[in-house]
Amino acid sequence: MKLIVNTNILFSFFNERSKARELSLLPDLELHSPAFSIGEIAEHRSEILTRFSLSDAQFLLIERLLKVVVKFIKEEEYCEYLSEARKVSPDPNDSDFFALALKFDCPLWSEDKRLKKQSRVKVLSTKELMELQFL
């Protein structure tokens, strides 16, 4: 199953006990996210280190794994969908995620309930994904 992953789900990947990490590692999921997401993770590095009690070495190892599990897509590969995505997305900050979902015609993985307030892109929570994957 192909999914677009929003940044908050990516953050939870750093929590060794998170269901999001468990799901992310399933071989039948194909995960994509805008390339800028990896930059957001770097910007919030100190917060992630503190929140999940990680060392720098652990952070780097998990970040490297994340880059293997998730394909990070440059904006030029989905820019033609941004105009429509801006109309569809309930939150302008999530337009890039919606653009990728439109490009690949696949769901968006997010815990943000506001993003479900539209009918163009299916938005799945971690719980819903777990039910779909029978976990």
PDB file of C-alpha atoms in Angstrom:
ATOM      1  CA  MET A   1       0.000   0.000   0.000  1.00  0.00           C
ATOM      2  CA  LYS A   2       1.370   3.382  -1.014  1.00  0.00           C
ATOM      3  CA  LEU A   3       1.023   6.197   1.555  1.00  0.00           C
ATOM      4  CA  ILE A   4       2.073   9.804   1.964  1.00  0.00           C
ATOM      5  CA  VAL A   5       3.451  10.357   5.468  1.00  0.00           C
ATOM      6  CA  ASN A   6       3.123  13.677   7.241  1.00  0.00           C
ATOM      7  CA  THR A   7       5.925  15.081   9.380  1.00  0.00           C
ATOM      8  CA  ASN A   8       4.374  14.286  12.757  1.00  0.00           C
ATOM      9  CA  ILE A   9       4.225  10.608  11.820  1.00  0.00           C
ATOM     10  CA  LEU A  10       7.889  10.852  10.809  1.00  0.00           C
ATOM     11  CA  PHE A  11       8.708  12.361  14.214  1.00  0.00           C
ATOM     12  CA  SER A  12       7.071   9.400  15.931  1.00  0.00           C
ATOM     13  CA  PHE A  13       9.438   7.092  14.024  1.00  0.00           C
ATOM     14  CA  PHE A  14      12.084   8.148  16.568  1.00  0.00           C
ATOM     15  CA  ASN A  15      10.034   6.620  19.403  1.00  0.00           C
ATOM     16  CA  GLU A  16      11.043   2.975  19.651  1.00  0.00           C
ATOM     17  CA  ARG A  17       7.662   2.043  21.146  1.00  0.00           C
ATOM     18  CA  SER A  18       5.509   3.844  18.601  1.00  0.00           C
ATOM     19  CA  LYS A  19       3.029   1.957  16.480  1.00  0.00           C
ATOM     20  CA  ALA A  20       3.920   4.318  13.637  1.00  0.00           C
ATOM     21  CA  ARG A  21       7.471   2.963  13.615  1.00  0.00           C
ATOM     22  CA  GLU A  22       6.173  -0.603  13.726  1.00  0.00           C
ATOM     23  CA  LEU A  23       3.888   0.093  10.755  1.00  0.00           C
ATOM     24  CA  SER A  24       6.591   1.975   8.837  1.00  0.00           C
ATOM     25  CA  LEU A  25       8.784  -1.095   8.848  1.00  0.00           C
ATOM     26  CA  LEU A  26       6.166  -3.362   7.271  1.00  0.00           C
ATOM     27  CA  PRO A  27       7.372  -4.500   3.838  1.00  0.00           C
ATOM     28  CA  ASP A  28       3.985  -4.044   2.151  1.00  0.00           C
ATOM     29  CA  LEU A  29       3.884  -0.290   2.864  1.00  0.00           C
ATOM     30  CA  GLU A  30       5.470   2.105   0.383  1.00  0.00           C
ATOM     31  CA  LEU A  31       6.001   5.423   2.137  1.00  0.00           C
ATOM     32  CA  HIS A  32       6.601   8.846   0.579  1.00  0.00           C
ATOM     33  CA  SER A  33       6.973  12.339   1.991  1.00  0.00           C
ATOM     34  CA  PRO A  34       8.024  15.751   0.665  1.00  0.00           C
ATOM     35  CA  ALA A  35      11.809  16.234   0.767  1.00  0.00           C
ATOM     36  CA  PHE A  36      11.485  19.241   3.077  1.00  0.00           C
ATOM     37  CA  SER A  37      10.213  16.880   5.800  1.00  0.00           C
ATOM     38  CA  ILE A  38      13.711  15.577   6.423  1.00  0.00           C
ATOM     39  CA  GLY A  39      14.791  19.191   6.951  1.00  0.00           C
ATOM     40  CA  GLU A  40      12.011  19.673   9.498  1.00  0.00           C
ATOM     41  CA  ILE A  41      13.297  16.657  11.380  1.00  0.00           C
ATOM     42  CA  ALA A  42      16.778  18.203  11.437  1.00  0.00           C
ATOM     43  CA  GLU A  43      15.309  21.508  12.678  1.00  0.00           C
ATOM     44  CA  HIS A  44      13.616  19.705  15.571  1.00  0.00           C
ATOM     45  CA  ARG A  45      16.572  17.453  16.355  1.00  0.00           C
ATOM     46  CA  SER A  46      17.131  18.716  19.918  1.00  0.00           C
ATOM     47  CA  GLU A  47      13.416  18.369  20.701  1.00  0.00           C
ATOM     48  CA  ILE A  48      13.418  14.799  19.330  1.00  0.00           C
ATOM     49  CA  LEU A  49      16.567  13.916  21.310  1.00  0.00           C
ATOM     50  CA  THR A  50      14.978  15.149  24.536  1.00  0.00           C
ATOM     51  CA  ARG A  51      11.478  13.833  23.941  1.00  0.00           C
ATOM     52  CA  PHE A  52      12.600  10.304  23.109  1.00  0.00           C
ATOM     53  CA  SER A  53      15.762  10.211  25.286  1.00  0.00           C
ATOM     54  CA  LEU A  54      18.075   9.596  22.341  1.00  0.00           C
ATOM     55  CA  SER A  55      21.806  10.089  21.978  1.00  0.00           C
ATOM     56  CA  ASP A  56      23.188  11.830  18.884  1.00  0.00           C
ATOM     57  CA  ALA A  57      24.357   8.456  17.575  1.00  0.00           C
ATOM     58  CA  GLN A  58      20.895   6.929  18.042  1.00  0.00           C
ATOM     59  CA  PHE A  59      19.273   9.895  16.301  1.00  0.00           C
ATOM     60  CA  LEU A  60      21.618   9.566  13.308  1.00  0.00           C
ATOM     61  CA  LEU A  61      21.033   5.819  13.064  1.00  0.00           C
ATOM     62  CA  ILE A  62      17.243   6.220  13.168  1.00  0.00           C
ATOM     63  CA  GLU A  63      17.387   9.110  10.691  1.00  0.00           C
ATOM     64  CA  ARG A  64      19.414   6.911   8.318  1.00  0.00           C
ATOM     65  CA  LEU A  65      16.839   4.114   8.669  1.00  0.00           C
ATOM     66  CA  LEU A  66      14.034   6.598   8.053  1.00  0.00           C
ATOM     67  CA  LYS A  67      15.689   7.614   4.771  1.00  0.00           C
ATOM     68  CA  VAL A  68      15.661   3.958   3.713  1.00  0.00           C
ATOM     69  CA  VAL A  69      12.041   3.351   4.717  1.00  0.00           C
ATOM     70  CA  VAL A  70      10.578   6.607   3.335  1.00  0.00           C
ATOM     71  CA  LYS A  71      11.181   7.982  -0.139  1.00  0.00           C
ATOM     72  CA  PHE A  72      11.584  11.754   0.121  1.00  0.00           C
ATOM     73  CA  ILE A  73      10.262  13.498  -3.006  1.00  0.00           C
ATOM     74  CA  LYS A  74      11.522  16.856  -4.298  1.00  0.00           C
ATOM     75  CA  GLU A  75       8.914  19.550  -4.920  1.00  0.00           C
ATOM     76  CA  GLU A  76       9.604  19.679  -8.652  1.00  0.00           C
ATOM     77  CA  GLU A  77       8.290  16.114  -8.894  1.00  0.00           C
ATOM     78  CA  TYR A  78       4.835  17.103  -7.608  1.00  0.00           C
ATOM     79  CA  CYS A  79       4.636  20.886  -8.203  1.00  0.00           C
ATOM     80  CA  GLU A  80       1.951  20.475 -10.879  1.00  0.00           C
ATOM     81  CA  TYR A  81      -0.414  19.216  -8.145  1.00  0.00           C
ATOM     82  CA  LEU A  82       0.223  22.045  -5.666  1.00  0.00           C
ATOM     83  CA  SER A  83      -2.463  24.365  -7.007  1.00  0.00           C
ATOM     84  CA  GLU A  84      -5.183  21.746  -6.602  1.00  0.00           C
ATOM     85  CA  ALA A  85      -3.710  20.631  -3.270  1.00  0.00           C
ATOM     86  CA  ARG A  86      -3.959  24.172  -1.881  1.00  0.00           C
ATOM     87  CA  LYS A  87      -7.675  24.130  -2.671  1.00  0.00           C
ATOM     88  CA  VAL A  88      -8.184  20.691  -1.114  1.00  0.00           C
ATOM     89  CA  SER A  89      -6.031  20.882   2.021  1.00  0.00           C
ATOM     90  CA  PRO A  90      -7.829  22.161   5.140  1.00  0.00           C
ATOM     91  CA  ASP A  91      -4.433  23.407   6.371  1.00  0.00           C
ATOM     92  CA  PRO A  92      -2.222  25.392   3.962  1.00  0.00           C
ATOM     93  CA  ASN A  93       0.864  23.987   5.714  1.00  0.00           C
ATOM     94  CA  ASP A  94      -0.101  20.506   4.519  1.00  0.00           C
ATOM     95  CA  SER A  95      -0.516  21.345   0.827  1.00  0.00           C
ATOM     96  CA  ASP A  96       2.672  19.515  -0.175  1.00  0.00           C
ATOM     97  CA  PHE A  97       1.445  16.306   1.456  1.00  0.00           C
ATOM     98  CA  PHE A  98      -1.884  16.642  -0.353  1.00  0.00           C
ATOM     99  CA  ALA A  99      -0.062  17.322  -3.635  1.00  0.00           C
ATOM    100  CA  LEU A 100       1.849  14.058  -3.272  1.00  0.00           C
ATOM    101  CA  ALA A 101      -1.342  12.197  -2.363  1.00  0.00           C
ATOM    102  CA  LEU A 102      -2.994  13.593  -5.497  1.00  0.00           C
ATOM    103  CA  LYS A 103       0.030  12.748  -7.663  1.00  0.00           C
ATOM    104  CA  PHE A 104       0.191   9.141  -6.464  1.00  0.00           C
ATOM    105  CA  ASP A 105      -3.581   8.797  -5.947  1.00  0.00           C
ATOM    106  CA  CYS A 106      -3.056   7.355  -2.499  1.00  0.00           C
ATOM    107  CA  PRO A 107      -3.988   8.074   1.142  1.00  0.00           C
ATOM    108  CA  LEU A 108      -2.252  10.440   3.514  1.00  0.00           C
ATOM    109  CA  TRP A 109      -1.092   9.057   6.867  1.00  0.00           C
ATOM    110  CA  SER A 110      -1.695  11.640   9.584  1.00  0.00           C
ATOM    111  CA  GLU A 111      -3.090  11.992  13.091  1.00  0.00           C
ATOM    112  CA  ASP A 112      -4.451  15.473  12.274  1.00  0.00           C
ATOM    113  CA  LYS A 113      -8.243  15.045  12.276  1.00  0.00           C
ATOM    114  CA  ARG A 114      -8.713  18.423  10.559  1.00  0.00           C
ATOM    115  CA  LEU A 115      -7.216  16.959   7.395  1.00  0.00           C
ATOM    116  CA  LYS A 116     -10.223  14.647   7.076  1.00  0.00           C
ATOM    117  CA  LYS A 117     -12.459  17.692   6.527  1.00  0.00           C
ATOM    118  CA  GLN A 118     -12.302  17.245   2.764  1.00  0.00           C
ATOM    119  CA  SER A 119     -13.349  14.445   0.449  1.00  0.00           C
ATOM    120  CA  ARG A 120     -10.641  14.414  -2.218  1.00  0.00           C
ATOM    121  CA  VAL A 121      -7.806  12.638  -0.342  1.00  0.00           C
ATOM    122  CA  LYS A 122      -8.318   9.755   2.061  1.00  0.00           C
ATOM    123  CA  VAL A 123      -6.584  10.450   5.390  1.00  0.00           C
ATOM    124  CA  LEU A 124      -5.726   7.487   7.602  1.00  0.00           C
ATOM    125  CA  SER A 125      -4.685   7.540  11.251  1.00  0.00           C
ATOM    126  CA  THR A 126      -2.186   5.090  12.718  1.00  0.00           C
ATOM    127  CA  LYS A 127      -5.058   3.208  14.349  1.00  0.00           C
ATOM    128  CA  GLU A 128      -6.908   2.915  11.023  1.00  0.00           C
ATOM    129  CA  LEU A 129      -3.738   1.692   9.314  1.00  0.00           C
ATOM    130  CA  MET A 130      -3.187  -0.896  12.009  1.00  0.00           C
ATOM    131  CA  GLU A 131      -6.713  -2.177  11.455  1.00  0.00           C
ATOM    132  CA  LEU A 132      -6.079  -2.379   7.707  1.00  0.00           C
ATOM    133  CA  GLN A 133      -2.816  -4.243   8.313  1.00  0.00           C
ATOM    134  CA  PHE A 134      -4.488  -6.545  10.887  1.00  0.00           C
ATOM    135  CA  LEU A 135      -2.146  -5.560  13.732  1.00  0.00           C
TER     136      LEU A 135
END
